[in-house]
Amino acid sequence: MGDSEMIQEFVAECRENLDQFDKDLIRLENESNSSGLMESIFRTIHTIKGSCGLIGFVKLESITHAGENLLGKIQQDKVTPSREVIGVLQKLADSVRRICTCILNQGNEGDQDFSELIVSLERLQSDENEKTSSNNGNGAKAASLFERIGGQEAIDATVNVFYTKVLNDSRINHFFENTDLNHLFNKQKEFLTLAFGGSSNYDGKGLREVHKHLVEKGLNESHFEAVIENLGATLKELKVPDELIEEAAGVALSVKNDVLNQAPSAPPKKDEVQINEAVDILPENGKPIPANENVKKTATTGKKEERKLEDSSIRVDVQLLDKLMNLVGELVLARNQIMQLNDTHQDPTFMETSQHLNLVTSDLQEGVMKTRMQPIGGIWGKFPRIVRDLSMECGKKIRLETEGKETELDKTLIEAIKDPLTHIIRNSVDHGIEKPDIRIDQGKPEEGTLNLKAYHEGGQVIIEITDDGGGIDSSILKEKALSKGLITNEQALKMNDRESVNLIFLPGLSTAKKVTNVSGRGVGMDVVKTNIEKIGGTVDINTTKGEGTTLKVKIPLTLAIIPALIVSTGANQYAIPQVNLLELVRLEKEQSENSIELIQGTPVYRLRGNLLPIVSLHDELGVAKNDTDQTATNIVVLNANGKQFGLVVEEICDSEEIVVKPLGSQLKGISAFSGATIMGDGRIALILDIMGLAQKAQVIRENQETSTKETSGTDLESSHASNKETLLIFRVGKEGRSSIPLSAVARLEEFKSSDIERSGKNKVIQYRGEIIPLICLEEFFDSFKEIEQKEAIQAVIFTQKNKSVALVVDKILDIVEENILVKRTFSRAGILGTVVVQDKVTDLIDMEGVVRKMDPTFFEDCEEVLSLNH
Amino acid sequence: MSDEKQFCTFYLGDRFFGVEVERVQEVFRYQEMTQVPLAPSVVRGLINLRGQIITAIDLRRRLGMKEISEDQNPMNIVVRTDDDVVSLLVDRIGDVLEVGDEVLEPPPETLDEIARKLIPGVYKLNGSLLLTLDTEKTLDFS
């Protein structure tokens, strides 16, 4: 339960604070008043008061409030911290402790009455005489009630008159039948001497013992009131000033409580503990009160119990935890290295030991991680207040519901989401939920509901903030964005609902009709988004006009160590955070040829009937592939902000726990990487930022139409979904300007004419240990023409899986990246159409058609073709 | 009295440079680097320095100088900035020199623009000129 956890935390904090408070009090008693000490004391009580007010412990709040006032006076030098004051303050600490125990055991503050404590706290702060009394015991005695009333004689007189009165009072006199009145007289005198601040041998036990049988006889509160009344009358008779009578009444009240607490049915042990406490809390002006053996014993057992509770939690510096976390990170790395060695070593002892190390490290990592975990309820605590205040300000009625406040996440993350969450809640209250009259008009309940929900899902923490307000009108958002020039007309037209709602995250946009105190300045949601993204989270908005809005904030559990999939492309390894990972698809070469299709040049894969856009990692990163003739295609299916795409990587290595290390500021600008990590072998792997990568590859935005007709039907690697196309321009024959997409080109080569050989009627050439067919484009288009004999020929190598073909061209002219539009479609074989590139008409070669014509089997199974070619 | 400053010196070709010695964390030999795709060419890669990942900056490229000859491996000077630790790749490490500001002069106006930005001063030493390097500006190339 989140509630009980919060209370436990509160109690632990209180106890800790009280310990400090006690120490400070003792120092205050022994040393002269230093302001730092006083501040610490004041702060302690203030903190307790603040937090118990928040949770709703009224009793505790009233006690601490009185204490705070007194401490305030001491701080302002209006009251001297005499022993009496310190005694009362110690009593205050004890009372708070007692309430805390009650709270912990029974879940409430208990039914003990602390009004006399409050009375004495208040008395001390209003008592101006305090200032004049000095710090030492004699001085305190001089100013005590005992002295002011008139010393021992007065007390004796009081007791005599008092008992005369009591014995004449029909309400209570029956209690004194068969009582040793003399004994009682003496005890009473001793007690009053002590209670009023004189020195006494009274041990605090006798009176209770004497009263014990009275309690058994049915002594109750009303009887005590009668006694106090009599005492008051007695003092009056003895011409004691009124304020002193009041003071004495206060003391009598405390006696009443002490005596009555001794409920006859309670187990004796408990009684004694209470006596012990009662003794402790008496003003200690005289000598320390000797407690008897029995009391001592029970006191220690009581303490032991308390200690056990205190030991259950300690406070640790977050910096220390950070350091531990880093060390564990290093340990994880070392573990990974050992585990790699494990694969090569066959020594069973080593294997066993490393397995053990593996287990311990994992446990340790988990444990350290847990130390940093805190329930999210910690920051939710202030939201009810915010919502209440804001809704009053806005004239709205809003009920705040919370679910899952026990959901835990890393402390640094909790701190980081505090402000964004507060902002979202402010927004919901101010803009989301309508005023009561509007709500009634719309047939909704007058009171709006704001729901906060937190839960774990797939290694992430999800926080949902739902209101049943008016929702967001995406058309208004669009208009606003347009009028502020944040988007263009064209963009606005293309936007779907979801995209336009997301405009709310643009900087400088606010839909509020007027700027209020609360929000509407237009600097909100973009900051919320950036702050959440900064900690690796995402924020998603879902709104239905008229029904409400849900904001879904997803944040990682922790930032330091994350599970990741290691892939490799080119020379490097890359880590893909597991949170983005959906599944892995491996296509064997025959499969991949057929199953990766092209839509307007964009490769897609049919994943269980759904089209999955394909992006290849080496194209996005601009790195060369390690191994050009790969047998299979590895697709990592990823989720970027709710959209799926497939990332083609060369190799899928392993899944590993990685320690995230930040990149230097020089590399912060690269959106494709979120950090780096050190692999088991000491090499560095970059961590891919899937969101950034998806944005770069334009997977996240809606694909724009391209009017290009892509010729190479088998181009896996072309990933750009934009309408820009990189073309290789070359000359065929004397004039013919032709082009093919550069993505279809494997290499450009120059061969010597003398190297051309023949195999059957085909021209072939030996190239990289393979025999590849030569297709002379000029011959292809004009087969009657003999090709000009040149020393060297230029060729474009086109590779499909293991097979290559060389297209002989006359001259390579240029490589251009341009928006291309097909102007005219030819019916000629081998030409897809004509385009205008660099203001010149250029033929677009149908590579597939050309190759197929020369070698119909080229696109069929590899082995077969190879044997044919030989 | 003149202000004495200590510089960790190094060479790029025949040019003689120095960075303030307080900025320098350590110096070490060439180490394999992990290249960072898409990074500016000035960033040569990432180095694993005892578990810490640091960015290696090619100082020749930064100053617009020619590439180092292929058979020569650069040295690393690890410098600390306010919020970062980076490694500067240089040809050769020199001594730590203590120089007084009586021989300090601003660089001549005729220096090319990049160099003038990165080199705030020149110490006229016997037989050589020590060019000081502003590390903050050197690392700010965004």
Coordinates of C-alpha atoms in Angstrom, one line a residue, chain A residues 330 572 574 620-623 661-667 670 672-673 676-678 682-686 696, chain B residues 34-40 43 45-55 57 83-84 86 139-141:
Chain A
E330 CA 31.9 -0.9 -14.0
N572 CA 31.3 -0.8 -35.5
Y574 CA 25.7 -0.5 -32.0
E620 CA 21.5 6.1 -42.5
L621 CA 24.9 6.3 -40.9
G622 CA 26.7 6.5 -44.1
V623 CA 29.1 3.7 -43.4
K661 CA 27.7 6.8 -20.9
P662 CA 27.1 10.2 -22.3
L663 CA 28.7 11.5 -25.5
G664 CA 30.8 14.6 -25.4
S665 CA 29.2 17.8 -26.2
Q666 CA 30.8 17.8 -29.7
L667 CA 28.7 14.8 -30.6
I670 CA 24.0 13.8 -33.8
A672 CA 21.1 9.2 -34.3
F673 CA 23.0 8.4 -31.1
A676 CA 27.8 5.2 -25.9
T677 CA 28.8 2.1 -23.9
I678 CA 31.8 0.0 -23.4
G682 CA 36.7 -2.9 -24.3
R683 CA 35.5 -1.6 -27.5
I684 CA 33.0 1.2 -27.7
A685 CA 29.5 0.8 -29.1
L686 CA 27.3 3.7 -29.9
K696 CA 16.4 11.1 -39.8
Chain B
T34 CA 35.8 3.9 -32.5
Q35 CA 34.6 6.0 -35.4
V36 CA 31.4 7.9 -35.1
P37 CA 29.4 7.9 -38.2
L38 CA 27.7 11.2 -39.1
A39 CA 30.1 13.1 -36.8
P40 CA 31.9 16.2 -38.0
V43 CA 35.9 14.2 -34.5
G45 CA 36.4 8.8 -32.9
L46 CA 35.8 7.7 -29.4
I47 CA 38.4 6.4 -27.0
N48 CA 37.9 4.1 -24.1
L49 CA 40.1 5.6 -21.4
R50 CA 39.8 3.3 -18.5
G51 CA 36.1 3.0 -18.7
Q52 CA 35.5 6.6 -19.6
I53 CA 34.5 7.4 -23.1
I54 CA 36.2 10.5 -24.5
T55 CA 36.0 12.1 -27.8
I57 CA 39.5 15.7 -31.8
D83 CA 31.9 20.2 -18.7
D84 CA 33.9 17.8 -20.8
V86 CA 38.3 15.4 -24.7
L139 CA 36.2 22.3 -28.9
D140 CA 33.4 24.5 -30.0
F141 CA 32.9 23.8 -33.6

